[in-house]
mmCIF file of C-alpha atoms in Angstrom:
data_model
loop_
_atom_site.group_PDB
_atom_site.id
_atom_site.type_symbol
_atom_site.label_atom_id
_atom_site.label_comp_id
_atom_site.label_asym_id
_atom_site.label_seq_id
_atom_site.Cartn_x
_atom_site.Cartn_y
_atom_site.Cartn_z
ATOM 1 C CA ALA A 1 -1.660 -58.248 -48.253
ATOM 2 C CA GLN A 2 0.131 -55.598 -50.233
ATOM 3 C CA THR A 3 1.815 -56.405 -53.536
ATOM 4 C CA VAL A 4 4.057 -54.392 -55.833
ATOM 5 C CA THR A 5 4.355 -55.206 -59.518
ATOM 6 C CA GLN A 6 6.983 -54.019 -61.937
ATOM 7 C CA SER A 7 6.109 -55.268 -65.390
ATOM 8 C CA GLN A 8 9.346 -54.305 -67.132
ATOM 9 C CA PRO A 9 12.175 -56.679 -66.180
ATOM 10 C CA GLU A 10 14.720 -54.836 -68.302
ATOM 11 C CA MET A 11 14.982 -51.615 -70.321
ATOM 12 C CA SER A 12 17.629 -49.853 -72.371
ATOM 13 C CA VAL A 13 17.747 -46.232 -73.455
ATOM 14 C CA GLN A 14 20.292 -43.933 -75.008
ATOM 15 C CA GLU A 15 22.112 -41.454 -72.837
ATOM 16 C CA ALA A 16 20.271 -38.105 -72.525
ATOM 17 C CA GLU A 17 16.908 -39.662 -73.336
ATOM 18 C CA THR A 18 13.954 -39.760 -70.977
ATOM 19 C CA VAL A 19 12.782 -43.092 -69.650
ATOM 20 C CA THR A 20 9.748 -44.109 -67.614
ATOM 21 C CA LEU A 21 9.680 -47.133 -65.330
ATOM 22 C CA SER A 22 6.281 -48.558 -64.466
ATOM 23 C CA CYS A 23 4.994 -49.751 -61.131
ATOM 24 C CA THR A 24 1.579 -50.776 -59.884
ATOM 25 C CA TYR A 25 0.615 -51.842 -56.420
ATOM 26 C CA ASP A 26 -2.305 -53.321 -54.604
ATOM 27 C CA THR A 27 -3.432 -52.324 -51.142
ATOM 28 C CA SER A 28 -6.538 -51.667 -49.128
ATOM 29 C CA GLU A 29 -4.712 -49.082 -47.046
ATOM 30 C CA ASN A 30 -5.420 -45.387 -47.466
ATOM 31 C CA ASN A 31 -2.283 -44.019 -45.864
ATOM 32 C CA TYR A 32 1.034 -45.280 -47.149
ATOM 33 C CA TYR A 33 4.327 -44.375 -48.730
ATOM 34 C CA LEU A 34 5.778 -45.290 -52.070
ATOM 35 C CA PHE A 35 9.458 -45.305 -52.918
ATOM 36 C CA TRP A 36 11.833 -45.875 -55.741
ATOM 37 C CA TYR A 37 15.168 -47.380 -54.751
ATOM 38 C CA LYS A 38 18.180 -47.641 -57.016
ATOM 39 C CA GLN A 39 20.596 -50.558 -56.798
ATOM 40 C CA PRO A 40 23.759 -49.976 -58.857
ATOM 41 C CA PRO A 41 26.263 -52.768 -59.561
ATOM 42 C CA SER A 42 27.734 -52.208 -56.094
ATOM 43 C CA ARG A 43 24.376 -53.614 -54.879
ATOM 44 C CA GLN A 44 23.809 -50.869 -52.334
ATOM 45 C CA MET A 45 20.173 -49.763 -51.979
ATOM 46 C CA ILE A 46 19.837 -46.036 -52.535
ATOM 47 C CA LEU A 47 16.615 -44.111 -52.074
ATOM 48 C CA VAL A 48 15.792 -42.144 -55.202
ATOM 49 C CA ILE A 49 12.437 -40.619 -54.385
ATOM 50 C CA ARG A 50 9.483 -40.979 -52.007
ATOM 51 C CA GLN A 51 5.817 -40.134 -52.220
ATOM 52 C CA GLU A 52 3.277 -39.900 -49.422
ATOM 53 C CA ALA A 53 -0.091 -41.181 -50.536
ATOM 54 C CA TYR A 54 -1.982 -38.276 -48.995
ATOM 55 C CA LYS A 55 -0.081 -35.797 -51.158
ATOM 56 C CA GLN A 56 -1.603 -35.155 -54.552
ATOM 57 C CA GLN A 57 1.473 -33.392 -55.865
ATOM 58 C CA ASN A 58 3.956 -35.666 -57.585
ATOM 59 C CA ALA A 59 7.368 -35.828 -55.953
ATOM 60 C CA THR A 60 10.390 -34.532 -57.840
ATOM 61 C CA GLU A 61 14.109 -34.868 -57.136
ATOM 62 C CA ASN A 62 16.237 -33.174 -59.769
ATOM 63 C CA ARG A 63 16.050 -35.372 -62.903
ATOM 64 C CA PHE A 64 13.761 -37.889 -61.189
ATOM 65 C CA SER A 65 10.028 -37.450 -60.950
ATOM 66 C CA VAL A 66 7.047 -39.673 -60.344
ATOM 67 C CA ASN A 67 3.561 -39.944 -61.749
ATOM 68 C CA PHE A 68 1.434 -41.018 -58.817
ATOM 69 C CA GLN A 69 -2.094 -42.086 -59.692
ATOM 70 C CA LYS A 70 -3.693 -43.145 -56.419
ATOM 71 C CA ALA A 71 -6.997 -44.308 -57.853
ATOM 72 C CA ALA A 72 -5.229 -46.430 -60.435
ATOM 73 C CA LYS A 73 -2.618 -47.562 -57.885
ATOM 74 C CA SER A 74 0.134 -46.623 -60.238
ATOM 75 C CA PHE A 75 3.504 -45.097 -59.376
ATOM 76 C CA SER A 76 5.849 -44.630 -62.329
ATOM 77 C CA LEU A 77 9.331 -43.137 -62.248
ATOM 78 C CA LYS A 78 10.533 -40.779 -64.955
ATOM 79 C CA ILE A 79 14.232 -40.171 -65.423
ATOM 80 C CA SER A 80 14.992 -37.150 -67.577
ATOM 81 C CA ASP A 81 18.278 -36.518 -69.377
ATOM 82 C CA SER A 82 19.460 -40.008 -68.446
ATOM 83 C CA GLN A 83 23.121 -40.470 -67.587
ATOM 84 C CA LEU A 84 25.432 -43.467 -67.690
ATOM 85 C CA GLY A 85 25.478 -43.455 -63.899
ATOM 86 C CA ASP A 86 21.761 -44.138 -63.891
ATOM 87 C CA THR A 87 22.470 -47.690 -65.025
ATOM 88 C CA ALA A 88 21.141 -49.818 -62.184
ATOM 89 C CA MET A 89 18.335 -51.989 -60.935
ATOM 90 C CA TYR A 90 15.351 -49.907 -59.856
ATOM 91 C CA PHE A 91 12.930 -51.160 -57.239
ATOM 92 C CA CYS A 92 9.493 -49.781 -56.605
ATOM 93 C CA ALA A 93 8.489 -50.187 -52.969
ATOM 94 C CA PHE A 94 5.485 -49.757 -50.686
ATOM 95 C CA MET A 95 5.228 -49.115 -46.980
ATOM 96 C CA LYS A 96 2.112 -48.805 -44.832
ATOM 97 C CA HIS A 97 1.754 -45.713 -42.724
ATOM 98 C CA GLY A 98 2.714 -47.257 -39.412
ATOM 99 C CA SER A 99 0.964 -46.806 -36.111
ATOM 100 C CA VAL A 100 2.438 -44.693 -33.315
ATOM 101 C CA ASN A 101 4.278 -47.530 -31.640
ATOM 102 C CA ARG A 102 5.480 -49.472 -34.603
ATOM 103 C CA ASP A 103 6.474 -49.021 -38.140
ATOM 104 C CA ASP A 104 5.972 -51.390 -41.013
ATOM 105 C CA LYS A 105 8.129 -53.233 -43.450
ATOM 106 C CA ILE A 106 8.865 -52.151 -46.984
ATOM 107 C CA ILE A 107 7.540 -54.406 -49.715
ATOM 108 C CA PHE A 108 9.557 -54.408 -52.899
ATOM 109 C CA GLY A 109 8.705 -55.147 -56.489
ATOM 110 C CA LYS A 110 10.926 -57.488 -58.488
ATOM 111 C CA GLY A 111 12.828 -54.626 -60.031
ATOM 112 C CA THR A 112 13.568 -53.208 -63.469
ATOM 113 C CA ARG A 113 17.109 -53.434 -64.772
ATOM 114 C CA LEU A 114 17.861 -50.190 -66.584
ATOM 115 C CA HIS A 115 20.759 -49.835 -69.013
ATOM 116 C CA ILE A 116 21.811 -46.391 -70.168
ATOM 117 C CA LEU A 117 23.670 -46.739 -73.454
ATOM 118 C CA PRO A 118 26.419 -44.319 -74.531
ATOM 119 C CA GLU B 1 25.682 -37.628 -43.564
ATOM 120 C CA PRO B 2 24.685 -40.447 -41.184
ATOM 121 C CA GLU B 3 24.611 -43.902 -42.683
ATOM 122 C CA VAL B 4 23.903 -47.500 -41.821
ATOM 123 C CA THR B 5 27.096 -49.530 -41.621
ATOM 124 C CA GLN B 6 27.322 -53.277 -42.123
ATOM 125 C CA THR B 7 30.210 -55.630 -41.484
ATOM 126 C CA PRO B 8 31.651 -57.683 -42.993
ATOM 127 C CA SER B 9 31.082 -56.732 -46.613
ATOM 128 C CA HIS B 10 31.620 -60.334 -47.677
ATOM 129 C CA GLN B 11 31.517 -63.501 -45.610
ATOM 130 C CA VAL B 12 32.294 -66.997 -46.806
ATOM 131 C CA THR B 13 31.283 -69.827 -44.524
ATOM 132 C CA GLN B 14 31.065 -73.591 -44.566
ATOM 133 C CA MET B 15 27.652 -75.171 -44.651
ATOM 134 C CA GLY B 16 26.504 -75.926 -41.127
ATOM 135 C CA GLN B 17 28.501 -73.130 -39.528
ATOM 136 C CA GLU B 18 27.005 -70.207 -37.644
ATOM 137 C CA VAL B 19 27.443 -66.652 -38.917
ATOM 138 C CA ILE B 20 26.762 -63.294 -37.346
ATOM 139 C CA LEU B 21 26.127 -60.311 -39.555
ATOM 140 C CA ARG B 22 26.586 -56.948 -37.917
ATOM 141 C CA CYS B 23 24.949 -53.605 -38.451
ATOM 142 C CA VAL B 24 25.248 -50.181 -36.894
ATOM 143 C CA PRO B 25 21.994 -48.312 -37.594
ATOM 144 C CA ILE B 26 21.705 -44.544 -37.764
ATOM 145 C CA SER B 27 21.896 -43.358 -34.185
ATOM 146 C CA ASN B 28 18.518 -41.670 -33.698
ATOM 147 C CA HIS B 29 16.529 -44.298 -35.588
ATOM 148 C CA LEU B 30 14.134 -46.485 -33.664
ATOM 149 C CA TYR B 31 13.193 -49.184 -36.174
ATOM 150 C CA PHE B 32 15.569 -51.774 -37.517
ATOM 151 C CA TYR B 33 15.188 -54.302 -40.274
ATOM 152 C CA TRP B 34 16.918 -57.137 -42.020
ATOM 153 C CA TYR B 35 16.229 -57.905 -45.659
ATOM 154 C CA ARG B 36 17.649 -60.570 -47.953
ATOM 155 C CA GLN B 37 18.284 -60.561 -51.674
ATOM 156 C CA ILE B 38 19.194 -63.793 -53.366
ATOM 157 C CA LEU B 39 21.270 -62.998 -56.445
ATOM 158 C CA GLY B 40 19.146 -61.586 -59.233
ATOM 159 C CA GLN B 41 15.943 -61.808 -57.259
ATOM 160 C CA LYS B 42 13.735 -59.447 -55.327
ATOM 161 C CA VAL B 43 14.519 -57.967 -51.961
ATOM 162 C CA GLU B 44 12.705 -59.932 -49.257
ATOM 163 C CA PHE B 45 11.781 -58.811 -45.782
ATOM 164 C CA LEU B 46 13.135 -60.951 -42.962
ATOM 165 C CA VAL B 47 12.435 -59.180 -39.686
ATOM 166 C CA SER B 48 11.709 -55.853 -38.058
ATOM 167 C CA PHE B 49 12.810 -54.847 -34.580
ATOM 168 C CA TYR B 50 11.548 -52.102 -32.324
ATOM 169 C CA ASN B 51 11.869 -51.370 -28.621
ATOM 170 C CA ASN B 52 14.241 -54.292 -28.110
ATOM 171 C CA GLU B 53 11.961 -56.902 -29.544
ATOM 172 C CA ILE B 54 10.884 -58.356 -32.849
ATOM 173 C CA SER B 55 7.826 -56.538 -34.148
ATOM 174 C CA GLU B 56 7.326 -58.631 -37.257
ATOM 175 C CA LYS B 57 9.012 -61.523 -39.022
ATOM 176 C CA SER B 58 8.472 -63.228 -42.332
ATOM 177 C CA GLU B 59 8.054 -66.938 -42.968
ATOM 178 C CA ILE B 60 11.686 -66.995 -44.092
ATOM 179 C CA PHE B 61 12.760 -66.002 -40.580
ATOM 180 C CA ASP B 62 12.554 -69.412 -38.962
ATOM 181 C CA ASP B 63 14.301 -70.839 -35.909
ATOM 182 C CA GLN B 64 17.584 -70.769 -37.788
ATOM 183 C CA PHE B 65 17.619 -66.981 -37.543
ATOM 184 C CA SER B 66 17.823 -64.637 -34.582
ATOM 185 C CA VAL B 67 18.385 -60.920 -34.070
ATOM 186 C CA GLU B 68 19.828 -59.008 -31.218
ATOM 187 C CA ARG B 69 20.725 -55.501 -30.199
ATOM 188 C CA PRO B 70 23.447 -56.381 -27.720
ATOM 189 C CA ASP B 71 24.778 -52.971 -26.743
ATOM 190 C CA GLY B 72 22.370 -50.256 -27.839
ATOM 191 C CA SER B 73 24.229 -49.485 -31.056
ATOM 192 C CA ASN B 74 24.863 -52.736 -32.909
ATOM 193 C CA PHE B 75 22.085 -54.785 -34.464
ATOM 194 C CA THR B 76 23.015 -58.338 -35.377
ATOM 195 C CA LEU B 77 21.550 -61.145 -37.447
ATOM 196 C CA LYS B 78 22.652 -64.631 -36.489
ATOM 197 C CA ILE B 79 22.173 -67.578 -38.790
ATOM 198 C CA ARG B 80 22.681 -70.933 -37.125
ATOM 199 C CA SER B 81 23.734 -73.954 -39.139
ATOM 200 C CA THR B 82 23.901 -72.196 -42.508
ATOM 201 C CA LYS B 83 22.588 -73.879 -45.632
ATOM 202 C CA LEU B 84 23.612 -73.401 -49.252
ATOM 203 C CA GLU B 85 20.357 -71.578 -49.939
ATOM 204 C CA ASP B 86 21.230 -68.950 -47.323
ATOM 205 C CA SER B 87 23.735 -67.534 -49.795
ATOM 206 C CA ALA B 88 22.473 -64.037 -50.511
ATOM 207 C CA MET B 89 23.009 -60.351 -49.954
ATOM 208 C CA TYR B 90 21.771 -59.347 -46.518
ATOM 209 C CA PHE B 91 20.754 -55.742 -45.968
ATOM 210 C CA CYS B 92 20.268 -54.005 -42.680
ATOM 211 C CA ALA B 93 18.068 -50.925 -42.609
ATOM 212 C CA SER B 94 16.888 -48.419 -40.063
ATOM 213 C CA SER B 95 14.270 -45.705 -39.989
ATOM 214 C CA GLU B 96 12.615 -43.015 -37.968
ATOM 215 C CA PRO B 97 8.889 -43.395 -37.311
ATOM 216 C CA ARG B 98 6.811 -43.148 -40.467
ATOM 217 C CA SER B 99 9.771 -42.571 -42.721
ATOM 218 C CA GLU B 100 11.734 -44.342 -45.392
ATOM 219 C CA ALA B 101 14.312 -46.924 -44.462
ATOM 220 C CA PHE B 102 17.980 -46.231 -44.994
ATOM 221 C CA PHE B 103 19.917 -49.259 -46.073
ATOM 222 C CA GLY B 104 23.440 -50.361 -45.356
ATOM 223 C CA GLN B 105 25.740 -51.418 -48.151
ATOM 224 C CA GLY B 106 24.927 -55.071 -47.530
ATOM 225 C CA THR B 107 26.815 -58.193 -46.545
ATOM 226 C CA ARG B 108 27.318 -60.770 -49.243
ATOM 227 C CA LEU B 109 27.064 -64.186 -47.601
ATOM 228 C CA THR B 110 28.418 -67.171 -49.489
ATOM 229 C CA VAL B 111 27.801 -70.618 -48.038
ATOM 230 C CA VAL B 112 30.035 -73.328 -49.490
#
């Protein structure tokens, strides 16, 4: 069974600083996806960034980037120039690469609560 | 931009009552999911649905729960005889094959 571990329950950084959220996972699969979802106080789940395991290049979306280390099963999220609106719960998530006729569920970590301080 | 829509946003119900949570997935998506998040805890998978049938369900998804796609657009989660511990945020999600899931804004269910 796949597991996702986020070892930092809560973090605080000053606005404009860079912060890195850690995530490790365990799987015997070779093909899979990794995601970071953001959950602001409104509690909606918003996709921040995705990474396909077969891609060596780390995904980047504006101020958000990942450090994907497949051998180490590590998938950290870096937020550059942090903004007050980045305050949220961040979930690391894993999904197997589904077969043709079915997809697979997303497995979430427990989340890291990130506070951006003015 | 297409989005997953859930109604109601908040539902309060008496213990023992039945509730139906509704979702309209993104129109060209083929896979549908329900997840649950008890306040302050992790997001838990309940069930996935493809080709008009359940493709996988978790141990949480017992006989109290059922899902249905009654009309080709809506996707519903029914909880029979609600319990206090069913109080949670319920998220519907949909996806294309081999792609990330897009989540609705959630329904907050409060059982009193």
